[in-house]
mmCIF file of C-alpha atoms in Angstrom:
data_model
loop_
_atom_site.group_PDB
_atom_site.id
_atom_site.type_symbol
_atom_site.label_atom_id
_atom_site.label_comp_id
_atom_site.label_asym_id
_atom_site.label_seq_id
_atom_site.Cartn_x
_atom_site.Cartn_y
_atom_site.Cartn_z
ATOM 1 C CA UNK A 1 93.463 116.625 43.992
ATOM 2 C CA UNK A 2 96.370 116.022 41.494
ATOM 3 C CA UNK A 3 97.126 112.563 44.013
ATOM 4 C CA UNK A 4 93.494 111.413 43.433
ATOM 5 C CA UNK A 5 93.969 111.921 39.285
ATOM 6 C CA UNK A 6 97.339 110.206 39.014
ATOM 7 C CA UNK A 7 95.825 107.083 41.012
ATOM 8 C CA UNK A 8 92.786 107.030 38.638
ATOM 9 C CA UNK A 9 94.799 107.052 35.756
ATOM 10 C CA UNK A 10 97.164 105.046 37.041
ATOM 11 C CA UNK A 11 94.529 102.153 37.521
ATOM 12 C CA UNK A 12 92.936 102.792 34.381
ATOM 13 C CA UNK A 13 96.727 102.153 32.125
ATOM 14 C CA UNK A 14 97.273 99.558 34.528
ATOM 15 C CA UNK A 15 93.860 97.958 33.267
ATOM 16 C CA UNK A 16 94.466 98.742 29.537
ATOM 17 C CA UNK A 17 97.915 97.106 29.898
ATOM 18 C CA UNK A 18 96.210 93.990 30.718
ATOM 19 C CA UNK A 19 94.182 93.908 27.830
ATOM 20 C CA UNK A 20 97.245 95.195 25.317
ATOM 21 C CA UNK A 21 98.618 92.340 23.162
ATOM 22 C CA UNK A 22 102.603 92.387 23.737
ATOM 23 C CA UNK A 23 104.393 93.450 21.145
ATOM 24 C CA UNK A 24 106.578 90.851 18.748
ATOM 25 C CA UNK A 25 107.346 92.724 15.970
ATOM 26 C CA UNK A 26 110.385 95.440 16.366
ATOM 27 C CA UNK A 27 109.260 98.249 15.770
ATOM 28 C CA UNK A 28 112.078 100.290 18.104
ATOM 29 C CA UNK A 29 113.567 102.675 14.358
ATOM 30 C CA UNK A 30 109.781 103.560 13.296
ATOM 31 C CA UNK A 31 108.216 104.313 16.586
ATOM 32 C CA UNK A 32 110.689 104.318 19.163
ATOM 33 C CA UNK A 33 109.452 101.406 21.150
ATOM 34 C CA UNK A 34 110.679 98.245 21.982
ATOM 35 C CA UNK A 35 109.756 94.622 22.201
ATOM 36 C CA UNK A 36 109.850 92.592 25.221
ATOM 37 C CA UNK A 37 113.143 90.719 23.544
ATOM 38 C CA UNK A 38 114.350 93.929 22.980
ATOM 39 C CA UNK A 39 114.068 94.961 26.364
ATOM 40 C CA UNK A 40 116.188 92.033 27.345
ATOM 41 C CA UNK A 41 118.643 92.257 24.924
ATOM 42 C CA UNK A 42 118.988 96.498 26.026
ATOM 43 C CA UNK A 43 118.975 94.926 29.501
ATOM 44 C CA UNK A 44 122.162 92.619 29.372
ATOM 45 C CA UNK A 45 123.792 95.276 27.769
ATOM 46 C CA UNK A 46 123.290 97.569 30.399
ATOM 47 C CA UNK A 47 124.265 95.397 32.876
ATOM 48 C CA UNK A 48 127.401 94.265 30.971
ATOM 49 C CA UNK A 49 128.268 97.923 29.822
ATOM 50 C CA UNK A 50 127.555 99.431 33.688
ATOM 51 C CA UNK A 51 127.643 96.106 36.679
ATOM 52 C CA UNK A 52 126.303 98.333 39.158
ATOM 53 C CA UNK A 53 123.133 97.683 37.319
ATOM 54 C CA UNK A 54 121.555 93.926 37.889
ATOM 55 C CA UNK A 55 118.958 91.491 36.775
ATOM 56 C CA UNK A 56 115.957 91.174 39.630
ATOM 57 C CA UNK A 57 112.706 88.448 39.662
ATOM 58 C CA UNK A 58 110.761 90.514 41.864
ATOM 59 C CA UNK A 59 108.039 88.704 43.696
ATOM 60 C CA UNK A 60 106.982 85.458 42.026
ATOM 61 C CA UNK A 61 103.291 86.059 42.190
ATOM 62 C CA UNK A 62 103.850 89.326 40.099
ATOM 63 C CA UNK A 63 106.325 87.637 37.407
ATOM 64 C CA UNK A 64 105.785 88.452 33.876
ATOM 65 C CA UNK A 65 105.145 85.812 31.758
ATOM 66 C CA UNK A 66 106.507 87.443 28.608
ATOM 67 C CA UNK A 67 109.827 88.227 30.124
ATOM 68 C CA UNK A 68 112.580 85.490 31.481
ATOM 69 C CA UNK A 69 111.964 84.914 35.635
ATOM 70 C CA UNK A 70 114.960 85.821 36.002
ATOM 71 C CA UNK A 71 115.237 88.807 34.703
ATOM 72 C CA UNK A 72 111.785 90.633 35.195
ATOM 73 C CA UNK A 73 113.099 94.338 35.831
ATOM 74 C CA UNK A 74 116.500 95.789 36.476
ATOM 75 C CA UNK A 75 117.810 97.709 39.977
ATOM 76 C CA UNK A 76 120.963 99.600 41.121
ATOM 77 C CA UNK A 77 121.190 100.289 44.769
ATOM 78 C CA UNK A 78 122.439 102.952 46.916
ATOM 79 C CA UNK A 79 123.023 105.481 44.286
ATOM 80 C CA UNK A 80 123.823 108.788 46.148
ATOM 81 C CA UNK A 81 121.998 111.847 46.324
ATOM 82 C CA UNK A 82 123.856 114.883 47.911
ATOM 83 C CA UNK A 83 121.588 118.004 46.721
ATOM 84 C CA UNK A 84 117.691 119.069 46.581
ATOM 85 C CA UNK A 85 116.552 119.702 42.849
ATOM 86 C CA UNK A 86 116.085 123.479 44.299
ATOM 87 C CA UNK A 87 119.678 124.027 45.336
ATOM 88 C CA UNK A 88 120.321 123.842 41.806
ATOM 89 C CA UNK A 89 117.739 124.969 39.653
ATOM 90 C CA UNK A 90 118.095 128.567 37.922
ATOM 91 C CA UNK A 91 121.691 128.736 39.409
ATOM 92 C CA UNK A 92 124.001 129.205 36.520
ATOM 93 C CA UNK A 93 127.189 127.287 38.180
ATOM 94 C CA UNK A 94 124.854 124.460 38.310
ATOM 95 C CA UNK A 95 123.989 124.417 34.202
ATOM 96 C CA UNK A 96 126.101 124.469 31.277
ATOM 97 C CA UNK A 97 124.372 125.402 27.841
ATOM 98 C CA UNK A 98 126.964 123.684 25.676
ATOM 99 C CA UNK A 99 126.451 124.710 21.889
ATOM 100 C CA UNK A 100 126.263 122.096 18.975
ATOM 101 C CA UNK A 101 128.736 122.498 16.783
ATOM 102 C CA UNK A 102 126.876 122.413 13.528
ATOM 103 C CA UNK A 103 124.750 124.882 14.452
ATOM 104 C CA UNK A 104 121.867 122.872 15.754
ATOM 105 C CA UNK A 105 120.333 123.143 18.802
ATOM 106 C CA UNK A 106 122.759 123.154 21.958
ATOM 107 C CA UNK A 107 121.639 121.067 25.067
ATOM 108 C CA UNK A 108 122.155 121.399 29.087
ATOM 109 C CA UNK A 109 124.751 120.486 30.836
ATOM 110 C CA UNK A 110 123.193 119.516 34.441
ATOM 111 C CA UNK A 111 125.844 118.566 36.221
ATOM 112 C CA UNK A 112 128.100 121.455 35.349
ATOM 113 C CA UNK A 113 129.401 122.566 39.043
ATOM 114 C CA UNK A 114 131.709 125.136 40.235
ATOM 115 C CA UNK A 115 135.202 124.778 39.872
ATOM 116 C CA UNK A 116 135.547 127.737 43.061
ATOM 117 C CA UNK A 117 136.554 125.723 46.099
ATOM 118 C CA UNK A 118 133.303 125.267 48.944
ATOM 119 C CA UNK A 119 133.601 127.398 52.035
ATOM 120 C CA UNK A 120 134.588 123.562 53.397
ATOM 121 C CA UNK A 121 137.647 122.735 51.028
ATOM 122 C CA UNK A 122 138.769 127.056 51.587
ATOM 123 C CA UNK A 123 139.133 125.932 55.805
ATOM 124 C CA UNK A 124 140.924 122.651 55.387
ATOM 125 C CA UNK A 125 143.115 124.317 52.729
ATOM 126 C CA UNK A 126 143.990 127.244 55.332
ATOM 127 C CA UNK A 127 145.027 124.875 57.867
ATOM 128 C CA UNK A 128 148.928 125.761 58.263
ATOM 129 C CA UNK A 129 150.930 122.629 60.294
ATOM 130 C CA UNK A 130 153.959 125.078 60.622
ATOM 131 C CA UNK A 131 151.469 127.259 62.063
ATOM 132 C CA UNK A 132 150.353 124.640 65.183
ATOM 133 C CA UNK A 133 153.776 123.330 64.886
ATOM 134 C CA UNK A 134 155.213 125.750 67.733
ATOM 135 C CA UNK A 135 152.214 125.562 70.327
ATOM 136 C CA UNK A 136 151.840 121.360 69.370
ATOM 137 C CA UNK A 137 155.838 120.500 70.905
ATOM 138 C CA UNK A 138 155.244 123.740 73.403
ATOM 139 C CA UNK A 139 151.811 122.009 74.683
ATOM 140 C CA UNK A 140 152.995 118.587 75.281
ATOM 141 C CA UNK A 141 156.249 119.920 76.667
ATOM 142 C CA UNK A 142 154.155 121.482 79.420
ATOM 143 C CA UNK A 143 152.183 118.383 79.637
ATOM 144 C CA UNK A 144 155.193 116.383 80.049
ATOM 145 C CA UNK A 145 156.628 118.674 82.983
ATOM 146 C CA UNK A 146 153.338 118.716 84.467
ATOM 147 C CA UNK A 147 152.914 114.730 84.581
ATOM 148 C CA UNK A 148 156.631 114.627 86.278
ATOM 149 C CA UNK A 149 156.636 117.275 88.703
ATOM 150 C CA UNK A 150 153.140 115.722 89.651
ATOM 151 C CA UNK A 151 154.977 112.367 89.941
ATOM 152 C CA UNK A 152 157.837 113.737 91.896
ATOM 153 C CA UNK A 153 155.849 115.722 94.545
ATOM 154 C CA UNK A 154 153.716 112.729 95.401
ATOM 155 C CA UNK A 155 155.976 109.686 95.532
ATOM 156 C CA UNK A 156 159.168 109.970 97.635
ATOM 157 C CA UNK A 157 161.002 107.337 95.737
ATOM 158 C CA UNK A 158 160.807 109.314 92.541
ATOM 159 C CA UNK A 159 161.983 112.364 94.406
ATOM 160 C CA UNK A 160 165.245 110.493 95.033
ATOM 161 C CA UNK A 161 165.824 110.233 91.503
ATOM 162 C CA UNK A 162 167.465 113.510 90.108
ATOM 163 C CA UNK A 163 165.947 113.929 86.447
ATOM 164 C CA UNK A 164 167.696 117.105 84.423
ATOM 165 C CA UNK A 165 165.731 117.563 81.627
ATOM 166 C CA UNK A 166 168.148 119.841 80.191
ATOM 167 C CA UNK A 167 170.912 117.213 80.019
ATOM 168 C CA UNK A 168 168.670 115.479 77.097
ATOM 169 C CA UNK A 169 170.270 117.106 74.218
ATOM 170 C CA UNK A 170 173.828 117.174 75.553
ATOM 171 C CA UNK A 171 176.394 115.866 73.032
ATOM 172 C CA UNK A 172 176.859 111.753 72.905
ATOM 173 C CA UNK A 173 180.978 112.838 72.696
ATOM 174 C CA UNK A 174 180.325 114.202 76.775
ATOM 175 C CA UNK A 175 178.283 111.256 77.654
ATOM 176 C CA UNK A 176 181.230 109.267 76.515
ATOM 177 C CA UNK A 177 183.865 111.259 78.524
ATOM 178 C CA UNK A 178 181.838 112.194 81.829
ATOM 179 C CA UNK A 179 180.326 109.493 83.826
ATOM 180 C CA UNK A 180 177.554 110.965 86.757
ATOM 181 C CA UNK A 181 177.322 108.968 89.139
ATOM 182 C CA UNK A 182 177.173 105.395 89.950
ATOM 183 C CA UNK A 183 174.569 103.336 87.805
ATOM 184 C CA UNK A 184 171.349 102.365 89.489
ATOM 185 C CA UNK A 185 171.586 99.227 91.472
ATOM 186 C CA UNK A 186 168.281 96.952 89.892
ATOM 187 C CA UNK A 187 167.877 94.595 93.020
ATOM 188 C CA UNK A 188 167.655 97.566 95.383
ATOM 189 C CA UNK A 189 165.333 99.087 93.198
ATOM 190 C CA UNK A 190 163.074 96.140 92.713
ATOM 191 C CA UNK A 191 163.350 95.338 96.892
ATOM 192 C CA UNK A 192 162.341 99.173 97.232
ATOM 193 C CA UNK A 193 158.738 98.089 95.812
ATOM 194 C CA UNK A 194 158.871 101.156 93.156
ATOM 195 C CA UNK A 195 157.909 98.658 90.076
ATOM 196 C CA UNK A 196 154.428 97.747 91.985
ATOM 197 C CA UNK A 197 153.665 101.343 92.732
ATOM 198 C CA UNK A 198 151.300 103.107 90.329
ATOM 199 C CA UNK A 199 150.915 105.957 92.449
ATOM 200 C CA UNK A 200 152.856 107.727 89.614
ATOM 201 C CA UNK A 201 150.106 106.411 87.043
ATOM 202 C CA UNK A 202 148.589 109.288 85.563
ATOM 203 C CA UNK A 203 144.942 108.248 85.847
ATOM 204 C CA UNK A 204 143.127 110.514 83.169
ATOM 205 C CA UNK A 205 140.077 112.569 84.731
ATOM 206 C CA UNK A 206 136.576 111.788 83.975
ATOM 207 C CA UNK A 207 136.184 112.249 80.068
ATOM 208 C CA UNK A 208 132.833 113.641 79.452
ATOM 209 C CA UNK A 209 131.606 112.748 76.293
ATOM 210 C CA UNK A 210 132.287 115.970 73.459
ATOM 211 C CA UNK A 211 129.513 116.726 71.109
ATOM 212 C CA UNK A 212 129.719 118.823 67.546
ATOM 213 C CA UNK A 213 129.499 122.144 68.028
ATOM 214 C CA UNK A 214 126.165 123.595 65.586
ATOM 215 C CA UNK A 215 128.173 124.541 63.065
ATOM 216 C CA UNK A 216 130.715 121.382 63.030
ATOM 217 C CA UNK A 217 127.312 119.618 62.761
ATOM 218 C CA UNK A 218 126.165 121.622 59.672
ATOM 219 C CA UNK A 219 129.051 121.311 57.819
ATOM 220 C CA UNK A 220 128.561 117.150 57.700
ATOM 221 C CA UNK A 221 127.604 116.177 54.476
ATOM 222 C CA UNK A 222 124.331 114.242 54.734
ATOM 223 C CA UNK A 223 124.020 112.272 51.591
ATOM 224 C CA UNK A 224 120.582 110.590 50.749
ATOM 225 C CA UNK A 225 120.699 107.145 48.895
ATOM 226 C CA UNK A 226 118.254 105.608 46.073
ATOM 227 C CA UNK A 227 117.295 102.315 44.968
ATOM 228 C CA UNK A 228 116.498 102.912 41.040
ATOM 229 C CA UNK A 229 114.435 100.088 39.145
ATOM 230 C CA UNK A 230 113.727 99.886 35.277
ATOM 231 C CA UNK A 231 110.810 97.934 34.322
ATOM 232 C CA UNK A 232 108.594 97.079 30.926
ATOM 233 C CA UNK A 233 105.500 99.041 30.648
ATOM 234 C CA UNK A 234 103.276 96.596 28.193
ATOM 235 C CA UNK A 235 100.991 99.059 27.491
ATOM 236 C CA UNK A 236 103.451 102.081 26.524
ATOM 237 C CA UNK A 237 106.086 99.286 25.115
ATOM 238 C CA UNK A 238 108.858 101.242 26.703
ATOM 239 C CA UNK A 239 110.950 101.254 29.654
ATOM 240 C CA UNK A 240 109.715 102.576 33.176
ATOM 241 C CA UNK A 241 112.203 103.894 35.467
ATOM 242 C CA UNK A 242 110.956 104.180 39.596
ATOM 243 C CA UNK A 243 112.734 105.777 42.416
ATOM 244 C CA UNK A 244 112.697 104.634 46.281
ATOM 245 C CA UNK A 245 114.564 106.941 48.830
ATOM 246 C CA UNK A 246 116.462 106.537 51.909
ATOM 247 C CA UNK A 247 117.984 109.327 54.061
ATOM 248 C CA UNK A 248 121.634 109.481 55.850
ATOM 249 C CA UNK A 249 120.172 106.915 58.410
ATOM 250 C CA UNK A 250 118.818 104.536 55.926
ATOM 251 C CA UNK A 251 115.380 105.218 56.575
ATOM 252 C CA UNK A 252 112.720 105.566 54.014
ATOM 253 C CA UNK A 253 112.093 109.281 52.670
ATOM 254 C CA UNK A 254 108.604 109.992 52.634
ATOM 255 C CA UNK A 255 106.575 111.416 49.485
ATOM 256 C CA UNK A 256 107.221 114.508 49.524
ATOM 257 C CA UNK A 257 111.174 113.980 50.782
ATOM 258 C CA UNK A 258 111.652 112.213 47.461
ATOM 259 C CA UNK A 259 109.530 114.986 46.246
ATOM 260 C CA UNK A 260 112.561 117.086 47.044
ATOM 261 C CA UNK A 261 115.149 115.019 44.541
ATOM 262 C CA UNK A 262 112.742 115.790 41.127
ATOM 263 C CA UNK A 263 112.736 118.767 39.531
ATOM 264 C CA UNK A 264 109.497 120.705 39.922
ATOM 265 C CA UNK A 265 108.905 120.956 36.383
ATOM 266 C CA UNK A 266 108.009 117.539 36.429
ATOM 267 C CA UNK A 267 106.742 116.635 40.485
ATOM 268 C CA UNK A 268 103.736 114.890 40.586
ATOM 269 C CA UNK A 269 103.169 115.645 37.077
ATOM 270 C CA UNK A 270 105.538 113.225 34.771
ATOM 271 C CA UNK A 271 106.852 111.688 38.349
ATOM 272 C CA UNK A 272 103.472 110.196 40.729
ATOM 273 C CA UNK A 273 103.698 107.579 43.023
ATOM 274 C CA UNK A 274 102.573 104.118 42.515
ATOM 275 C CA UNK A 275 102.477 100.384 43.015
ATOM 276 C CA UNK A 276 105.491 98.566 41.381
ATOM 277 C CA UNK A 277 104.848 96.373 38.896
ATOM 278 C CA UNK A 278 107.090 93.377 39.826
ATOM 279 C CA UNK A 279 107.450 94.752 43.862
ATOM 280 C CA UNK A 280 105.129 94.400 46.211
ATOM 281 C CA UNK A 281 104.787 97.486 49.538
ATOM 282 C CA UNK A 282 104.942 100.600 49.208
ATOM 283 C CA UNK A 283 104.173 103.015 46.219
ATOM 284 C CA UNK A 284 107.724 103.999 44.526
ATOM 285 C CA UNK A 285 108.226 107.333 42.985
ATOM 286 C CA UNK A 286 107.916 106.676 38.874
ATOM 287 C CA UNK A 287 108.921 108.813 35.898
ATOM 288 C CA UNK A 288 105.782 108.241 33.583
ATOM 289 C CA UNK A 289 106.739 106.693 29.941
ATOM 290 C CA UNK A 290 104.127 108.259 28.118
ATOM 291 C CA UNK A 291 106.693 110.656 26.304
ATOM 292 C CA UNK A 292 109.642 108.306 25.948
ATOM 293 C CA UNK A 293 109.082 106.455 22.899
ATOM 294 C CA UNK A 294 108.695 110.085 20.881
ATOM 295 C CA UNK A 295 111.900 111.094 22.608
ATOM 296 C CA UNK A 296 113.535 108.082 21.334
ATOM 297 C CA UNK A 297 112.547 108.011 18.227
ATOM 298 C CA UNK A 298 113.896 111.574 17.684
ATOM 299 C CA UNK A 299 117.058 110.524 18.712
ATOM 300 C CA UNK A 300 117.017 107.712 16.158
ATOM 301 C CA UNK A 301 115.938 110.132 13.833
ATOM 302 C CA UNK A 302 118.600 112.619 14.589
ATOM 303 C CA UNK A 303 121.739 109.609 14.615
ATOM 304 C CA UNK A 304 120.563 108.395 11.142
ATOM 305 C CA UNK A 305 120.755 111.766 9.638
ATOM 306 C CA UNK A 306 124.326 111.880 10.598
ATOM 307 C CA UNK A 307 124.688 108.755 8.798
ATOM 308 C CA UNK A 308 124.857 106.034 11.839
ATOM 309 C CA UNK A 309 123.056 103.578 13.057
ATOM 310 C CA UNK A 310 121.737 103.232 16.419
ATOM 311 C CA UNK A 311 121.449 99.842 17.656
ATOM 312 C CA UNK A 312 118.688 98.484 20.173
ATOM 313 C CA UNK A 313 120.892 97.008 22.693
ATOM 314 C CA UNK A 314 121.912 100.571 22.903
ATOM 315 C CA UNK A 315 118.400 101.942 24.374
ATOM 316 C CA UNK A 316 118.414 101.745 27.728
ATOM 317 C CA UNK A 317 121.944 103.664 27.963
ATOM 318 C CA UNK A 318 120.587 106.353 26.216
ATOM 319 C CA UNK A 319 116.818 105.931 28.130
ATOM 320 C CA UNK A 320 118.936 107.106 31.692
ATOM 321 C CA UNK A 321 120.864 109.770 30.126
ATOM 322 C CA UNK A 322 117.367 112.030 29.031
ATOM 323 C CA UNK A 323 115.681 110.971 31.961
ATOM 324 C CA UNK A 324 118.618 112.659 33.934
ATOM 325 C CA UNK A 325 116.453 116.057 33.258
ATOM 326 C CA UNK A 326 114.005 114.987 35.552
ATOM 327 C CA UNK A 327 116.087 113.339 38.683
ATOM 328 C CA UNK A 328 119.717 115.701 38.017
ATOM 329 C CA UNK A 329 120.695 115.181 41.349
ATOM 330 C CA UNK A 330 120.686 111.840 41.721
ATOM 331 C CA UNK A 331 123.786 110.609 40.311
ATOM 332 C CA UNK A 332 123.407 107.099 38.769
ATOM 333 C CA UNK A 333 124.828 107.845 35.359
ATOM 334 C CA UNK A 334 128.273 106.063 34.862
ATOM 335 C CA UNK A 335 128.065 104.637 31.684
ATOM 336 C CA UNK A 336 129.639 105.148 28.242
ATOM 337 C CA UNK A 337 129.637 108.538 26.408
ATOM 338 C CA UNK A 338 126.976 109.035 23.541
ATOM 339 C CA UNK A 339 127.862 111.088 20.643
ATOM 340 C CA UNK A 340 124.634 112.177 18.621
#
């Protein structure tokens, strides 16, 4: 039922954008919203500030006529995605409540992890070499005798050579003094046919082919990828960010896969599914903008009473960092620091 409201409304707002007039005159300090321009202009900074972000045309039937063809909406690709939104909600090594220090209002940390090694990093990190070191030289010692006993039983030429393998370490200085034996004559060895026998070729037996053991396979960290888009709504005059999944295989998530990576306070709620603006296929995952413009404008509000400014250009940097609330596990945000 709540699928069959969010397409309703989603193709009534796509009708009233239609008929909205775009905006010209800033109005980004008063209302929190932005201009077309102003998009732009937030755009290249983004992209010069953070160059896994890029300029995209989309599909040229669907361009925008009140925003440059070449830059019509902005992607990163392949952003990684190694946890479900439920692995980490209401888990306390997962959140940070960091307190303001003028006695304000603190905020979340969401990506505040464990510093406590993973069961993973605790087995690699108990993995002694001096430990193996004994049974490694012991094992291919045995190997060794094995593979020349087996060559000396089955060809009679290598039986006539006498092989001491505890003469190996004797001192150089006896080597020097003591000569055993005559040197072996080449020719006769060559005549005797031993170089073209490979009956003391070790041919390995028939390898079957290994597989992971259940629990090597569970510890293999499957990581899911997303392609992230930010777009111009015309009708809320702010930006639109939309999600599209892939698993560890690169194929497509499905709706409620991608359901997975949003935190339930806001699935199918403030995040629905629907038709890009600028793409054409499938419906993406979208965070609705209904709410950012108030958002943003508190923010403005809340830099100005500390006696700064906050530019436009500086809007979409700080557009990704509140929308992290809503996607925390998806881990796109590497741009600059904000100080409020």
């Amino acid at each position: 039922m709540q699928n069959v409201i969010n397409s309703v409304k989603g193709t009534a707002l796509g009708f009233a954008g239609f008929l909205t007039p775009v905006l010209k005159e800033s109005k980004f300090k008063e209302t929190g919203v932005v201009t077309p321009i102003e998009f732009v202009i937030a755009g290249d900074h983004l992209v010069h500030t953070c160059p896994t972000w890029e300029w995209a045309c989309g599909d040229e039937c669907k361009t925008k006529s009140y925003l440059p063809k070449n830059k019509q909406y902005l992607i990163t690709r392949n952003v990684p995605c190694v946890r479900r939104c439920k692995q980490i909600e209401n888990c306390e090594v997962q959140e940070n409540i960091v307190e303001s220090e003028d006695g304000n209002e603190g905020w979340v940390e969401t990506h505040h992890f464990d510093s406590a090694p993973s069961p993973l990093s605790e087995k690699i990190s108990g993995i002694s070499l001096e430990g193996n070191l004994n049974s490694l030289n012991v094992t291919s010692l045995n190997v060794d005798n094995h593979v020349l006993n087996s060559a000396t039983n089955e060809n009679p030429n290598v039986r006539n050579i006498n092989v001491d393998t505890q003469k190996v370490c004797a001192d150089d200085d006896d080597d020097d003094d003591e000569e055993e034996g005559d040197a072996v004559d080449m020719d006769a060895f060559v005549e005797s046919g031993f170089l073209e026998d490979d009956s003391v070729t070790i041919h390995p037996e028939h390898t079957k082919s290994k597989k992971l053991s259940s629990s090597s396979v569970d510890e293999i960290l499957k990581t899911r990828t997303y392609d992230l888009h930010i777009t111009y709504d015309k009708f809320y005059q702010t930006p639109r960010l939309w999600l599209y999944g892939y698993n560890e295989n690169q194929v497509p998530l499905s709706v409620e896969e991608m359901y997975e990576d949003v935190s339930q306070d806001y699935a199918k709620k403030t995040v629905t599914m629907e038709s890009h603006p600028h793409v054409p296929g499938p419906s993406m995952a979208s965070i609705h903008p209904c709410k950012h413009a108030d958002i943003m404008k508190k923010l403005i509000q809340m830099v100005t009473d500390g006696g700064r400014d906050l530019g436009v250009h500086m809007y979409l940097i700080i557009f990704l960092k509140f929308v992290q609330s809503v996607i925390p596990t998806i881990d796109y945000d590497y741009t600059q620091n904000i100080n409020l």
